[in-house]
Amino acid sequence: MEITPLCIGNRCAKLPIVQGGMGVGISLSGLAGAVAAAGGIGTISGVEIGFNWPGYRRSRRNANREAMLWHLAEARRIAPEGVIGVNIMVALTDYEQTVAAAIDGGADIIFSGAGLPLSLPALAEGSDVKLVPIISSAKAASLLVRNWRQKHGRTPDGFVLEGPLAGGHLGFTREQIEQAHGDYALEKLLAEVLAELDRIEARVPVIAGGGLYHGSEAARLLAMGASGVQIGTRFVTTKECDAPAAFKQAYLDASEEDIVIIQSPVGMPGRALSSEFIKSVQLGEKNPTGCMANCIKSCGRQAAPYCIAQALMNAAKGNLKDGFTFVGSRVHLADTIVPVKDLMENLHREIADFQLPEGIDMI
Ligand SMILES: Cc1cc2nc3c(=O)[nH]c(=O)nc-3n(C[C@H](O)[C@H](O)[C@H](O)COP(=O)(O)O)c2cc1C
């Protein structure tokens, strides 16, 4: 199929591939810069980005801001012409400060999910940064377009539609996740979102993701009308991914049976790899250990059996005994660590080689 660049406003990437933001510390400047340099959109995760920055214990806010500015400059150094985004969860207690730091650091795009980014246009006012909410339904797309038009006189510059097969926190109930190949299949959700955006005359690019591994799967979604695809898990097993070796090894060792849906302390289900840590939480053996960062608005920190910030930071430092790894539903396919450039070329070739059946130019 013919490959069309992905343009979010005036920011265009040669390949319609967005590397999904992965926190804590999994997609920083190393991965995002490499993806942007290879022609895709690279995304830095904004969640506790300063977790290993000097002075983090003393002042999280300062460390997070300094780290954000540094990682954006570093990604730009790696990919001077590339498109660099930052992923910022609406549920962060430091949402406003994180958005400000991303703008000050010169991010091209802010991707924002885990809640509805209703205040984002006001926070970005006066800047040229492109705003792309992450959604999981046509209803959310519609609500955001209407709200932003009414309150801020603008529409989102695009949407990421994340289906229930994705890694990390999921915007679906457990029952909906069970129907990931039925009523809540990404293809079905995509058709609904595109139809709704058409209906309300907000034809902005939609980037679809969650459970994609091969270029042919990406191509199918592009042929259905997606302007781009978002991929997370597959980028973890790359040379440039910022995750430590133990984290990448857990991906290489994973089998399909190891993938579990957990109930995260922040009140959402999440897809993760089973581990001794996860098993002891499920058995009720973990007790609240205190909140170290007060990072997520919706966190049930009083009753939570563990601090998710601490667990994810431990994993990001390679200590998987006291943490866990979020994964997408195709993690078991990972079997080798490759340079980002090779992976992008591979995906590019697979998309280009994809053929629609004779006589059909769109699914
Ligand atoms: C380790 C990991 C961490 C993630 N962290 C975040 C995050 O902080 N914020 C977010 O919006 N999405 C997060 N995600 C979701 C990804 O951005 C992406 O949308 C998703 O992984 C796509 O599905 P795939 O992994 O099957 O390709 C995470 C995913 C993984 C695997």
Tab-separated table of C-alpha atoms and ligand atoms in Angstrom:
chain	number	residue	atom	x	y	z
A	1	MET	CA	0.000	0.000	0.000
A	2	GLU	CA	1.076	3.579	-0.513
A	3	ILE	CA	2.444	5.154	2.660
A	4	THR	CA	1.238	8.658	3.486
A	5	PRO	CA	3.166	10.793	5.998
A	6	LEU	CA	1.423	11.380	9.305
A	7	CYS	CA	0.793	15.097	9.846
A	8	ILE	CA	-0.406	16.424	13.183
A	9	GLY	CA	-1.038	20.033	12.251
A	10	ASN	CA	2.188	21.175	10.576
A	11	ARG	CA	4.319	18.475	12.254
A	12	CYS	CA	4.819	15.684	9.719
A	13	ALA	CA	6.500	12.323	10.153
A	14	LYS	CA	7.556	10.367	7.057
A	15	LEU	CA	6.182	7.117	8.500
A	16	PRO	CA	2.717	6.945	10.097
A	17	ILE	CA	4.109	5.245	13.205
A	18	VAL	CA	3.882	6.730	16.691
A	19	GLN	CA	5.925	5.138	19.466
A	20	GLY	CA	3.636	5.184	22.483
A	21	GLY	CA	4.806	6.934	25.653
A	22	MET	CA	5.839	4.404	28.301
A	23	GLY	CA	6.370	5.270	31.937
A	24	VAL	CA	8.054	5.201	34.291
A	25	GLY	CA	11.352	5.753	32.493
A	26	ILE	CA	10.823	3.294	29.612
A	27	SER	CA	10.476	5.805	26.774
A	28	LEU	CA	12.780	8.743	27.372
A	29	SER	CA	15.056	10.619	24.976
A	30	GLY	CA	16.965	7.509	23.859
A	31	LEU	CA	13.967	5.709	22.400
A	32	ALA	CA	11.947	8.766	21.377
A	33	GLY	CA	14.969	10.326	19.640
A	34	ALA	CA	15.773	7.116	17.760
A	35	VAL	CA	12.168	6.679	16.554
A	36	ALA	CA	11.961	10.320	15.451
A	37	ALA	CA	15.320	10.026	13.660
A	38	ALA	CA	13.990	6.951	11.826
A	39	GLY	CA	10.986	8.891	10.502
A	40	GLY	CA	8.273	8.121	13.065
A	41	ILE	CA	6.941	10.143	15.993
A	42	GLY	CA	8.947	9.499	19.164
A	43	THR	CA	7.235	9.984	22.505
A	44	ILE	CA	8.875	10.732	25.839
A	45	SER	CA	6.899	9.588	28.870
A	46	GLY	CA	6.298	12.483	31.260
A	47	VAL	CA	5.340	10.427	34.300
A	48	GLU	CA	7.925	10.878	37.084
A	49	ILE	CA	10.485	11.623	34.363
A	50	GLY	CA	12.996	12.798	36.978
A	51	PHE	CA	12.895	9.519	38.957
A	52	ASN	CA	16.676	9.076	38.711
A	53	TRP	CA	17.570	12.749	38.450
A	54	PRO	CA	19.837	14.266	41.117
A	55	GLY	CA	17.743	15.848	43.866
A	56	TYR	CA	14.561	13.842	43.111
A	57	ARG	CA	14.131	12.867	46.771
A	58	ARG	CA	14.535	16.504	47.847
A	59	SER	CA	12.229	18.045	45.247
A	60	ARG	CA	10.290	15.868	42.846
A	61	ARG	CA	8.896	18.872	41.021
A	62	ASN	CA	12.278	20.464	40.282
A	63	ALA	CA	13.819	17.148	39.285
A	64	ASN	CA	10.881	16.316	37.009
A	65	ARG	CA	11.087	19.716	35.315
A	66	GLU	CA	14.858	19.596	34.838
A	67	ALA	CA	14.686	16.045	33.501
A	68	MET	CA	11.894	16.978	31.055
A	69	LEU	CA	13.938	19.889	29.652
A	70	TRP	CA	17.039	17.687	29.381
A	71	HIS	CA	15.279	14.765	27.671
A	72	LEU	CA	13.560	17.023	25.142
A	73	ALA	CA	16.880	18.708	24.278
A	74	GLU	CA	18.588	15.321	24.027
A	75	ALA	CA	15.863	13.827	21.788
A	76	ARG	CA	16.141	16.919	19.588
A	77	ARG	CA	19.924	16.448	19.418
A	78	ILE	CA	19.410	12.826	18.282
A	79	ALA	CA	16.709	13.794	15.767
A	80	PRO	CA	17.103	17.484	14.846
A	81	GLU	CA	14.439	17.234	12.125
A	82	GLY	CA	12.249	14.651	13.858
A	83	VAL	CA	8.834	14.917	15.485
A	84	ILE	CA	8.982	14.553	19.279
A	85	GLY	CA	5.969	14.206	21.557
A	86	VAL	CA	5.510	13.968	25.311
A	87	ASN	CA	2.922	11.703	26.938
A	88	ILE	CA	1.301	13.296	29.998
A	89	MET	CA	-1.366	11.492	32.001
A	90	VAL	CA	-4.296	13.716	32.985
A	91	ALA	CA	-4.388	11.898	36.320
A	92	LEU	CA	-0.982	13.274	37.393
A	93	THR	CA	-1.154	15.565	40.408
A	94	ASP	CA	1.565	17.657	38.680
A	95	TYR	CA	-0.313	17.759	35.353
A	96	GLU	CA	-0.115	21.542	34.933
A	97	GLN	CA	3.608	21.717	35.753
A	98	THR	CA	4.382	18.757	33.481
A	99	VAL	CA	2.526	20.327	30.543
A	100	ALA	CA	4.373	23.625	31.150
A	101	ALA	CA	7.751	21.851	31.208
A	102	ALA	CA	6.954	19.974	27.964
A	103	ILE	CA	6.024	23.243	26.264
A	104	ASP	CA	9.082	25.065	27.618
A	105	GLY	CA	11.274	22.220	26.400
A	106	GLY	CA	9.874	22.561	22.872
A	107	ALA	CA	7.758	19.404	22.516
A	108	ASP	CA	6.042	19.197	19.114
A	109	ILE	CA	3.034	17.299	20.451
A	110	ILE	CA	1.453	16.571	23.825
A	111	PHE	CA	-0.370	13.228	23.992
A	112	SER	CA	-2.664	13.134	26.985
A	113	GLY	CA	-4.861	10.344	28.327
A	114	ALA	CA	-5.790	8.418	31.488
A	115	GLY	CA	-8.656	10.857	31.947
A	116	LEU	CA	-10.192	13.507	29.691
A	117	PRO	CA	-7.757	16.388	29.017
A	118	LEU	CA	-10.414	19.095	29.344
A	119	SER	CA	-8.020	21.751	30.649
A	120	LEU	CA	-5.210	21.068	28.142
A	121	PRO	CA	-6.033	23.852	25.621
A	122	ALA	CA	-6.007	26.463	28.388
A	123	LEU	CA	-2.674	25.167	29.692
A	124	ALA	CA	-1.182	25.270	26.186
A	125	GLU	CA	-2.580	28.663	25.269
A	126	GLY	CA	-0.073	30.882	23.470
A	127	SER	CA	2.080	27.940	22.413
A	128	ASP	CA	2.184	26.155	19.074
A	129	VAL	CA	2.375	22.674	20.604
A	130	LYS	CA	-0.079	20.228	19.022
A	131	LEU	CA	-2.603	18.602	21.337
A	132	VAL	CA	-3.618	14.969	20.901
A	133	PRO	CA	-5.921	13.353	23.474
A	134	ILE	CA	-5.732	9.591	24.000
A	135	ILE	CA	-9.202	8.043	24.011
A	136	SER	CA	-10.834	4.638	24.049
A	137	SER	CA	-14.269	5.399	22.572
A	138	ALA	CA	-16.185	7.492	20.043
A	139	LYS	CA	-18.075	8.991	22.969
A	140	ALA	CA	-14.876	10.439	24.450
A	141	ALA	CA	-13.848	11.846	21.042
A	142	SER	CA	-17.211	13.522	20.645
A	143	LEU	CA	-17.239	14.938	24.157
A	144	LEU	CA	-13.743	16.396	23.804
A	145	VAL	CA	-14.449	17.992	20.427
A	146	ARG	CA	-17.648	19.593	21.697
A	147	ASN	CA	-16.049	20.751	24.956
A	148	TRP	CA	-12.899	22.187	23.317
A	149	ARG	CA	-14.944	23.940	20.608
A	150	GLN	CA	-17.298	25.464	23.129
A	151	LYS	CA	-14.799	26.407	25.836
A	152	HIS	CA	-11.624	27.039	23.847
A	153	GLY	CA	-12.694	27.630	20.241
A	154	ARG	CA	-10.473	24.849	18.887
A	155	THR	CA	-10.482	21.133	18.136
A	156	PRO	CA	-7.874	18.551	19.083
A	157	ASP	CA	-5.085	18.246	16.492
A	158	GLY	CA	-5.650	14.494	16.410
A	159	PHE	CA	-6.619	11.544	18.573
A	160	VAL	CA	-4.862	8.393	19.680
A	161	LEU	CA	-7.411	5.607	19.949
A	162	GLU	CA	-6.059	2.980	22.321
A	163	GLY	CA	-7.854	-0.361	22.233
A	164	PRO	CA	-8.097	-2.969	25.012
A	165	LEU	CA	-5.103	-5.047	23.829
A	166	ALA	CA	-2.625	-2.283	24.732
A	167	GLY	CA	-0.029	-2.298	27.478
A	168	GLY	CA	-0.152	-0.279	30.671
A	169	HIS	CA	-3.290	1.242	32.158
A	170	LEU	CA	-6.412	0.610	30.080
A	171	GLY	CA	-9.502	2.778	29.619
A	172	PHE	CA	-11.818	-0.231	29.712
A	173	THR	CA	-13.533	-2.400	32.313
A	174	ARG	CA	-12.438	-6.010	32.752
A	175	GLU	CA	-15.616	-7.142	30.981
A	176	GLN	CA	-14.822	-4.900	28.017
A	177	ILE	CA	-11.227	-6.168	27.923
A	178	GLU	CA	-12.607	-9.712	27.639
A	179	GLN	CA	-14.354	-8.602	24.454
A	180	ALA	CA	-11.168	-7.232	22.894
A	181	HIS	CA	-11.767	-9.433	19.852
A	182	GLY	CA	-15.512	-8.751	19.762
A	183	ASP	CA	-17.506	-5.649	20.624
A	184	TYR	CA	-14.405	-3.755	21.760
A	185	ALA	CA	-12.073	-4.785	18.934
A	186	LEU	CA	-9.772	-1.952	17.868
A	187	GLU	CA	-11.087	-2.112	14.271
A	188	LYS	CA	-14.654	-1.710	15.503
A	189	LEU	CA	-13.740	1.173	17.827
A	190	LEU	CA	-11.835	2.840	14.981
A	191	ALA	CA	-14.823	2.662	12.646
A	192	GLU	CA	-17.011	4.192	15.386
A	193	VAL	CA	-14.559	7.022	16.116
A	194	LEU	CA	-14.102	7.851	12.407
A	195	ALA	CA	-17.867	7.863	11.839
A	196	GLU	CA	-18.445	10.122	14.834
A	197	LEU	CA	-15.708	12.593	13.815
A	198	ASP	CA	-17.229	12.673	10.338
A	199	ARG	CA	-20.673	13.295	11.772
A	200	ILE	CA	-19.512	16.241	13.903
A	201	GLU	CA	-17.228	17.527	11.122
A	202	ALA	CA	-13.988	17.175	13.031
A	203	ARG	CA	-11.911	15.206	10.550
A	204	VAL	CA	-8.629	15.184	12.435
A	205	PRO	CA	-6.058	12.371	12.194
A	206	VAL	CA	-6.822	9.274	14.259
A	207	ILE	CA	-3.900	7.107	15.360
A	208	ALA	CA	-4.948	3.593	16.392
A	209	GLY	CA	-2.994	1.311	18.718
A	210	GLY	CA	-3.031	-1.508	21.214
A	211	GLY	CA	-1.781	-5.029	20.496
A	212	LEU	CA	-0.118	-4.232	17.152
A	213	TYR	CA	3.071	-6.086	16.358
A	214	HIS	CA	3.463	-6.552	12.602
A	215	GLY	CA	3.399	-3.988	9.819
A	216	SER	CA	0.550	-5.869	8.136
A	217	GLU	CA	-1.658	-5.262	11.202
A	218	ALA	CA	-0.767	-1.576	11.098
A	219	ALA	CA	-1.522	-1.520	7.367
A	220	ARG	CA	-5.021	-2.935	7.911
A	221	LEU	CA	-5.849	-0.063	10.266
A	222	LEU	CA	-4.382	2.488	7.844
A	223	ALA	CA	-6.506	0.971	5.086
A	224	MET	CA	-9.553	1.393	7.325
A	225	GLY	CA	-8.920	5.123	7.606
A	226	ALA	CA	-6.495	5.524	10.508
A	227	SER	CA	-3.887	8.190	9.745
A	228	GLY	CA	-1.276	6.436	11.857
A	229	VAL	CA	-0.687	3.630	14.331
A	230	GLN	CA	0.685	3.686	17.867
A	231	ILE	CA	3.003	0.909	18.980
A	232	GLY	CA	4.473	0.489	22.475
A	233	THR	CA	5.529	-3.036	23.437
A	234	ARG	CA	7.468	-3.768	20.260
A	235	PHE	CA	9.718	-0.760	20.895
A	236	VAL	CA	10.783	-1.999	24.336
A	237	THR	CA	13.015	-4.703	22.864
A	238	THR	CA	15.154	-2.252	20.970
A	239	LYS	CA	18.740	-1.258	21.622
A	240	GLU	CA	17.808	2.379	22.196
A	241	CYS	CA	14.865	1.786	24.562
A	242	ASP	CA	15.633	3.486	27.872
A	243	ALA	CA	14.499	0.480	29.961
A	244	PRO	CA	17.223	-1.449	31.829
A	245	ALA	CA	18.456	-4.819	30.525
A	246	ALA	CA	16.428	-6.787	33.112
A	247	PHE	CA	13.193	-5.138	31.924
A	248	LYS	CA	13.934	-5.974	28.275
A	249	GLN	CA	14.915	-9.532	29.279
A	250	ALA	CA	11.545	-9.975	31.012
A	251	TYR	CA	9.924	-9.158	27.652
A	252	LEU	CA	12.135	-11.662	25.817
A	253	ASP	CA	11.327	-14.364	28.401
A	254	ALA	CA	7.568	-13.706	28.494
A	255	SER	CA	5.096	-16.306	27.326
A	256	GLU	CA	1.447	-15.613	26.587
A	257	GLU	CA	0.380	-17.288	29.861
A	258	ASP	CA	2.434	-14.751	31.852
A	259	ILE	CA	0.249	-11.828	30.744
A	260	VAL	CA	-2.268	-10.746	33.392
A	261	ILE	CA	-4.794	-7.981	33.923
A	262	ILE	CA	-4.175	-6.318	37.256
A	263	GLN	CA	-6.231	-3.812	39.187
A	264	SER	CA	-3.899	-0.865	39.581
A	265	PRO	CA	-3.997	1.276	42.752
A	266	VAL	CA	-4.869	4.218	40.510
A	267	GLY	CA	-8.286	2.691	39.906
A	268	MET	CA	-7.836	1.346	36.377
A	269	PRO	CA	-7.109	-2.131	35.076
A	270	GLY	CA	-3.682	-2.615	33.537
A	271	ARG	CA	-1.941	-5.284	31.481
A	272	ALA	CA	1.273	-6.542	33.052
A	273	LEU	CA	3.578	-9.539	33.318
A	274	SER	CA	2.912	-11.868	36.197
A	275	SER	CA	5.745	-11.958	38.723
A	276	GLU	CA	6.370	-12.826	42.370
A	277	PHE	CA	5.492	-9.204	43.166
A	278	ILE	CA	2.161	-9.352	41.312
A	279	LYS	CA	1.330	-12.764	42.810
A	280	SER	CA	1.901	-11.546	46.346
A	281	VAL	CA	-0.367	-8.534	45.682
A	282	GLN	CA	-3.043	-10.877	44.324
A	283	LEU	CA	-2.705	-13.103	47.393
A	284	GLY	CA	-3.194	-10.054	49.615
A	285	GLU	CA	0.295	-10.399	51.077
A	286	LYS	CA	1.369	-6.839	50.301
A	287	ASN	CA	0.524	-4.156	52.798
A	288	PRO	CA	0.370	-0.420	52.299
A	289	THR	CA	3.920	0.874	52.524
A	290	GLY	CA	3.209	4.564	52.247
A	291	CYS	CA	2.964	6.923	49.343
A	292	MET	CA	6.314	8.143	48.051
A	293	ALA	CA	5.309	10.599	45.363
A	294	ASN	CA	1.628	11.538	45.662
A	295	CYS	CA	1.741	11.369	41.860
A	296	ILE	CA	-1.719	10.240	40.701
A	297	LYS	CA	-4.941	12.078	41.588
A	298	SER	CA	-7.092	8.939	41.553
A	299	CYS	CA	-4.698	6.775	43.605
A	300	GLY	CA	-6.365	5.058	46.555
A	301	ARG	CA	-3.176	5.677	48.518
A	302	GLN	CA	-4.698	4.932	51.940
A	303	ALA	CA	-5.755	1.408	51.044
A	304	ALA	CA	-3.412	0.613	48.141
A	305	PRO	CA	-1.440	-2.567	48.799
A	306	TYR	CA	1.655	-0.966	47.251
A	307	CYS	CA	2.862	2.330	45.831
A	308	ILE	CA	2.659	2.078	42.046
A	309	ALA	CA	5.163	4.897	41.511
A	310	GLN	CA	7.698	3.066	43.662
A	311	ALA	CA	7.001	-0.288	41.962
A	312	LEU	CA	7.381	1.180	38.449
A	313	MET	CA	10.514	3.102	39.427
A	314	ASN	CA	12.016	-0.076	40.872
A	315	ALA	CA	11.302	-1.835	37.565
A	316	ALA	CA	12.780	1.103	35.637
A	317	LYS	CA	15.977	0.659	37.662
A	318	GLY	CA	16.068	-3.080	36.910
A	319	ASN	CA	14.753	-4.238	40.317
A	320	LEU	CA	11.892	-6.450	39.139
A	321	LYS	CA	11.684	-8.209	42.513
A	322	ASP	CA	10.112	-5.081	44.025
A	323	GLY	CA	8.243	-3.952	40.942
A	324	PHE	CA	6.566	-5.179	37.776
A	325	THR	CA	6.477	-4.615	34.050
A	326	PHE	CA	3.527	-3.318	32.079
A	327	VAL	CA	3.227	-5.101	28.710
A	328	GLY	CA	0.960	-5.198	25.673
A	329	SER	CA	-0.901	-8.355	24.696
A	330	ARG	CA	1.655	-9.430	22.059
A	331	VAL	CA	4.750	-9.296	24.275
A	332	HIS	CA	5.336	-13.043	23.869
A	333	LEU	CA	6.326	-12.400	20.244
A	334	ALA	CA	9.466	-10.523	21.328
A	335	ASP	CA	12.532	-12.680	20.811
A	336	THR	CA	15.446	-10.385	20.106
A	337	ILE	CA	16.762	-6.875	20.733
A	338	VAL	CA	17.099	-4.854	17.542
A	339	PRO	CA	18.162	-1.308	16.648
A	340	VAL	CA	15.180	1.059	16.235
A	341	LYS	CA	16.272	1.798	12.664
A	342	ASP	CA	15.954	-1.883	11.702
A	343	LEU	CA	12.560	-2.201	13.371
A	344	MET	CA	11.259	0.903	11.614
A	345	GLU	CA	12.564	-0.310	8.249
A	346	ASN	CA	10.926	-3.654	8.868
A	347	LEU	CA	7.566	-2.090	9.735
A	348	HIS	CA	7.889	0.248	6.741
A	349	ARG	CA	8.484	-2.682	4.379
A	350	GLU	CA	5.604	-4.715	5.816
A	351	ILE	CA	3.201	-1.794	5.463
A	352	ALA	CA	4.390	-1.043	1.923
A	353	ASP	CA	4.012	-4.738	0.946
A	354	PHE	CA	0.457	-4.965	2.262
A	355	GLN	CA	-2.011	-5.577	-0.532
A	356	LEU	CA	-5.714	-4.975	-0.370
A	357	PRO	CA	-7.818	-7.522	-2.228
A	358	GLU	CA	-8.290	-6.712	-5.919
A	359	GLY	CA	-10.828	-3.966	-6.580
A	360	ILE	CA	-10.818	-2.625	-2.994
A	361	ASP	CA	-8.959	0.586	-2.194
A	362	MET	CA	-10.157	0.913	1.383
A	363	ILE	CA	-11.495	-1.522	3.958
B	1	LIG	C1	5.675	-0.479	29.755
B	1	LIG	C2	4.527	0.372	29.287
B	1	LIG	C3	4.288	1.581	29.905
B	1	LIG	C4	3.262	2.416	29.439
B	1	LIG	N1	3.077	3.630	30.031
B	1	LIG	C5	2.148	4.485	29.544
B	1	LIG	C6	2.007	5.786	30.099
B	1	LIG	O1	2.723	6.186	31.022
B	1	LIG	N2	1.020	6.596	29.588
B	1	LIG	C7	0.227	6.182	28.544
B	1	LIG	O2	-0.636	6.949	28.103
B	1	LIG	N3	0.354	4.957	27.997
B	1	LIG	C8	1.297	4.106	28.468
B	1	LIG	N4	1.455	2.876	27.875
B	1	LIG	C9	0.684	2.539	26.647
B	1	LIG	C10	1.527	2.796	25.376
B	1	LIG	O3	1.766	4.158	25.198
B	1	LIG	C11	0.855	2.273	24.085
B	1	LIG	O4	-0.293	2.993	23.775
B	1	LIG	C12	0.449	0.842	24.164
B	1	LIG	O5	1.479	0.121	24.762
B	1	LIG	C13	0.149	0.291	22.778
B	1	LIG	O6	-0.064	-1.083	22.820
B	1	LIG	P1	1.114	-2.138	22.494
B	1	LIG	O7	2.055	-2.067	23.625
B	1	LIG	O8	0.414	-3.434	22.415
B	1	LIG	O9	1.772	-1.733	21.208
B	1	LIG	C14	2.446	2.009	28.345
B	1	LIG	C15	2.682	0.762	27.760
B	1	LIG	C16	3.709	-0.050	28.200
B	1	LIG	C17	3.949	-1.369	27.514
